Amino acid sequence: MSRFPAAPSVAALMLVAGLVLWHGHGRWWQWPDRHNPWAPLALDEAPGWLTRHKLGRLTAEPQACQAFLRSTPLQFEPQPDRVTGPGCGFTNAVRLRRTHVLLAEPVVLSCPAAASLALWERHVLQPAAQATLGQPVERMQHFGSYACRNVYGRAQGARSQHATADALDVSGFVLRGGRRITVAADWAGQDDAARFLRQVHGGACGLFDGVLGPAYNRAHADHLHLDRGPYRLCR
Ligand SMILES: [Zn+2]
């Protein structure tokens, strides 16, 4: 005696979906890397729904992170891991001599933060400079990265992302041709420089975890704080 097969169970459907996905990844059809969670991060890929996932993975995979940096124009030297005090020091950090642009000073930055910086320069900073100001950025000014201190330098409280070299404070830019734009002088304006700064601030939010500027508080009146850390904050 026969009977109708039971309605396919959820487990069976998931199995079929899994096989299709695996097959799609492994064999006869390749997803574009941008939509493929297994594909490594690529500098020229436009940021998309998987970019933060791929950036997050670099935190757990130091070698993959440095391989990504080697695929970019960033000039860097890996730094030995260092512990300098409670909650201070860094692992998997690099000393950046230059990025897509000249740096006013070399800077020690964790590899995941440097990876975010590379994507931000490639997909946010330079396109915004070209579109808004008609020139690329040639030089970036900053207040540095690594500092063993608490948030706002307070005696008590949480360690800053700077204490683990996971944050960079960007204070200004020099364009090709010499025009200088600073957060301190230009953020509050109504002109193209102000629009440019707001674009690069907003665009950083998808590529870093914490992004703080003059709108956040007076401590950030003269720089954009860009960090890779446990908290999502974009102000
Ligand atoms: Zn900062």
Coordinates of C-alpha atoms and ligand atoms in Angstrom, one line a residue:
M1 CA 0.0 0.0 0.0
S2 CA 1.4 3.4 -1.0
R3 CA 0.7 6.8 0.4
F4 CA 1.7 10.3 -0.6
P5 CA 5.1 11.4 0.6
A6 CA 4.9 13.7 3.6
A7 CA 5.4 17.4 3.0
P8 CA 9.2 18.0 2.8
S9 CA 10.5 18.9 6.2
V10 CA 12.3 22.1 7.0
A11 CA 15.5 20.0 7.6
A12 CA 15.3 18.5 4.1
L13 CA 14.7 21.9 2.5
M14 CA 17.7 23.3 4.4
L15 CA 19.8 20.3 3.3
V16 CA 18.9 20.9 -0.4
A17 CA 19.6 24.6 0.0
G18 CA 22.9 23.9 1.6
L19 CA 23.9 21.5 -1.2
V20 CA 22.9 24.1 -3.8
L21 CA 24.9 26.8 -2.0
W22 CA 27.9 24.6 -1.6
H23 CA 27.7 23.6 -5.2
G24 CA 27.4 27.2 -6.2
H25 CA 30.4 28.1 -4.2
G26 CA 32.6 25.2 -5.1
R27 CA 31.9 24.1 -8.6
W28 CA 30.0 25.2 -11.6
W29 CA 29.0 28.6 -10.7
Q30 CA 30.9 31.3 -8.8
W31 CA 29.2 34.0 -6.9
P32 CA 30.8 37.4 -7.5
D33 CA 33.3 37.7 -4.6
R34 CA 31.5 40.7 -3.3
H35 CA 28.5 38.5 -2.5
N36 CA 30.5 35.5 -1.5
P37 CA 31.1 35.3 2.3
W38 CA 34.0 32.8 1.7
A39 CA 35.9 35.0 -0.7
P40 CA 38.7 37.1 0.8
L41 CA 38.3 40.8 1.1
A42 CA 39.5 42.6 -2.0
L43 CA 40.5 46.3 -2.1
D44 CA 38.7 47.2 -5.3
E45 CA 35.4 45.5 -4.4
A46 CA 32.8 48.2 -3.8
P47 CA 31.8 47.9 -0.1
G48 CA 28.6 45.9 0.3
W49 CA 26.6 43.9 2.8
L50 CA 29.5 41.4 3.5
T51 CA 32.3 44.0 3.9
R52 CA 31.9 44.3 7.6
H53 CA 31.8 40.6 8.0
K54 CA 35.0 40.2 6.0
L55 CA 36.7 43.0 7.9
G56 CA 35.6 41.4 11.2
R57 CA 37.2 38.1 10.1
L58 CA 40.6 39.8 9.7
T59 CA 40.7 40.4 13.4
A60 CA 40.8 36.7 14.1
E61 CA 43.1 35.9 11.1
P62 CA 46.4 37.9 11.4
Q63 CA 47.9 36.3 8.4
A64 CA 44.9 37.0 6.2
C65 CA 44.9 40.5 7.4
Q66 CA 48.5 41.2 6.4
A67 CA 47.9 39.4 3.1
F68 CA 45.1 41.9 2.5
L69 CA 47.4 44.8 3.3
R70 CA 50.0 43.5 0.9
S71 CA 47.4 43.6 -1.8
T72 CA 47.0 47.4 -1.3
P73 CA 49.3 50.3 -2.0
L74 CA 49.9 50.7 1.8
Q75 CA 53.6 50.6 2.8
F76 CA 53.9 49.0 6.1
E77 CA 56.2 47.0 8.4
P78 CA 54.7 44.3 10.8
Q79 CA 55.3 45.2 14.4
P80 CA 56.2 42.7 17.2
D81 CA 53.3 42.2 19.6
R82 CA 53.7 44.4 22.6
V83 CA 52.1 44.6 26.1
T84 CA 52.8 47.9 27.8
G85 CA 50.4 47.8 30.7
P86 CA 47.0 46.8 31.8
G87 CA 44.7 46.9 28.8
C88 CA 47.5 48.5 26.7
G89 CA 49.6 47.3 23.9
F90 CA 48.9 45.7 20.6
T91 CA 49.0 42.5 18.6
N92 CA 49.0 42.1 14.8
A93 CA 49.9 45.7 14.3
V94 CA 51.8 47.4 11.5
R95 CA 53.8 50.6 11.2
L96 CA 52.3 52.5 8.2
R97 CA 54.8 54.7 6.3
R98 CA 52.3 55.7 3.8
T99 CA 48.8 54.7 2.7
H100 CA 47.1 55.7 -0.6
V101 CA 48.3 59.1 0.5
L102 CA 51.3 60.5 2.2
L103 CA 51.1 60.5 6.0
A104 CA 52.3 63.5 7.9
E105 CA 53.9 61.0 10.3
P106 CA 54.3 57.2 10.2
V107 CA 51.7 55.6 12.5
V108 CA 51.4 52.2 14.3
L109 CA 47.9 50.8 13.7
S110 CA 46.4 47.4 14.3
C111 CA 46.1 45.4 11.1
P112 CA 42.3 45.4 11.1
A113 CA 42.2 49.2 11.5
A114 CA 44.7 49.6 8.7
A115 CA 42.5 47.4 6.5
S116 CA 39.5 49.6 7.2
L117 CA 41.6 52.7 6.5
A118 CA 42.7 51.2 3.1
L119 CA 39.0 50.6 2.1
W120 CA 37.9 54.0 3.4
E121 CA 40.6 55.8 1.4
R122 CA 39.9 53.8 -1.7
H123 CA 36.1 53.9 -1.7
V124 CA 35.2 57.0 0.4
L125 CA 38.0 59.5 0.8
Q126 CA 39.3 59.8 -2.8
P127 CA 36.0 59.6 -4.5
A128 CA 34.6 62.3 -2.2
A129 CA 37.6 64.5 -2.8
Q130 CA 37.3 64.1 -6.6
A131 CA 33.5 64.6 -6.6
T132 CA 33.3 67.5 -4.1
L133 CA 36.7 69.3 -4.5
G134 CA 37.9 68.3 -7.9
Q135 CA 41.3 67.0 -6.7
P136 CA 42.5 63.9 -5.0
V137 CA 43.9 64.0 -1.5
E138 CA 47.7 63.8 -1.5
R139 CA 48.5 64.0 2.2
M140 CA 46.7 63.2 5.4
Q141 CA 47.3 64.8 8.8
H142 CA 46.6 62.9 12.0
F143 CA 47.1 63.1 15.8
G144 CA 48.4 59.5 15.9
S145 CA 47.0 56.2 16.9
Y146 CA 48.7 54.3 19.8
A147 CA 48.5 55.8 23.2
C148 CA 48.1 53.9 26.5
R149 CA 45.2 55.8 27.9
N150 CA 41.6 55.7 28.9
V151 CA 38.8 57.3 26.9
Y152 CA 39.3 61.1 26.9
G153 CA 42.5 60.6 28.9
R154 CA 40.5 60.2 32.1
A155 CA 42.1 58.7 35.2
Q156 CA 39.2 56.2 35.6
G157 CA 37.1 54.3 33.1
A158 CA 37.4 52.3 30.0
R159 CA 40.5 52.0 27.9
S160 CA 40.4 54.0 24.7
Q161 CA 40.7 52.1 21.4
H162 CA 43.9 54.0 21.1
A163 CA 45.4 51.9 23.9
T164 CA 45.4 48.9 21.5
A165 CA 46.3 50.8 18.3
D166 CA 42.8 50.2 17.0
A167 CA 42.1 53.9 16.4
L168 CA 43.4 56.8 14.3
D169 CA 42.6 60.5 14.8
V170 CA 42.5 62.2 11.4
S171 CA 42.8 66.0 11.6
G172 CA 43.1 67.2 8.0
F173 CA 44.0 66.7 4.4
V174 CA 46.1 68.4 1.7
L175 CA 44.8 68.1 -1.8
R176 CA 46.9 67.9 -5.0
G177 CA 47.7 71.5 -5.8
G178 CA 48.2 72.3 -2.1
R179 CA 44.7 73.2 -0.8
R180 CA 44.5 72.3 2.9
I181 CA 41.3 71.2 4.7
T182 CA 41.1 70.7 8.4
V183 CA 38.4 69.4 10.6
A184 CA 38.9 72.3 13.0
A185 CA 38.5 75.0 10.4
D186 CA 36.2 73.5 7.9
W187 CA 33.7 71.2 9.6
A188 CA 31.2 73.8 10.6
G189 CA 31.2 75.7 7.2
Q190 CA 28.6 75.5 4.4
D191 CA 31.1 75.2 1.5
D192 CA 32.6 72.3 -0.5
A193 CA 35.2 71.6 2.2
A194 CA 32.5 71.1 4.8
R195 CA 30.5 68.8 2.5
F196 CA 33.6 66.8 1.8
L197 CA 34.3 66.3 5.5
R198 CA 30.8 65.2 6.2
Q199 CA 31.0 62.7 3.3
V200 CA 34.2 61.2 4.5
H201 CA 32.9 61.0 8.1
G202 CA 29.6 59.4 7.0
G203 CA 31.3 57.0 4.7
A204 CA 33.7 55.8 7.4
C205 CA 30.8 54.5 9.4
G206 CA 30.3 51.5 7.2
L207 CA 34.0 50.5 7.3
F208 CA 35.0 51.3 10.9
D209 CA 33.2 50.4 14.1
G210 CA 33.4 53.7 16.0
V211 CA 33.4 57.0 14.1
L212 CA 33.3 60.2 16.1
G213 CA 33.6 63.8 14.9
P214 CA 32.9 67.3 16.0
A215 CA 29.1 66.6 16.2
Y216 CA 29.8 64.1 19.0
N217 CA 31.5 66.4 21.6
R218 CA 34.1 69.1 22.0
A219 CA 36.9 66.6 22.5
H220 CA 36.5 65.8 18.8
A221 CA 36.2 69.3 17.5
D222 CA 39.4 69.1 15.6
H223 CA 39.6 65.5 14.3
L224 CA 37.7 62.4 13.1
H225 CA 38.2 59.5 15.4
L226 CA 38.1 56.2 13.4
D227 CA 38.3 53.0 15.3
R228 CA 37.9 49.2 15.1
G229 CA 36.5 48.0 18.3
P230 CA 33.6 46.3 20.1
Y231 CA 31.2 49.2 19.9
R232 CA 29.2 50.5 16.9
L233 CA 28.9 54.3 17.2
C234 CA 28.7 56.8 14.4
R235 CA 28.3 60.4 15.5
Ligands
ZN1 ZN 40.6 59.0 18.8

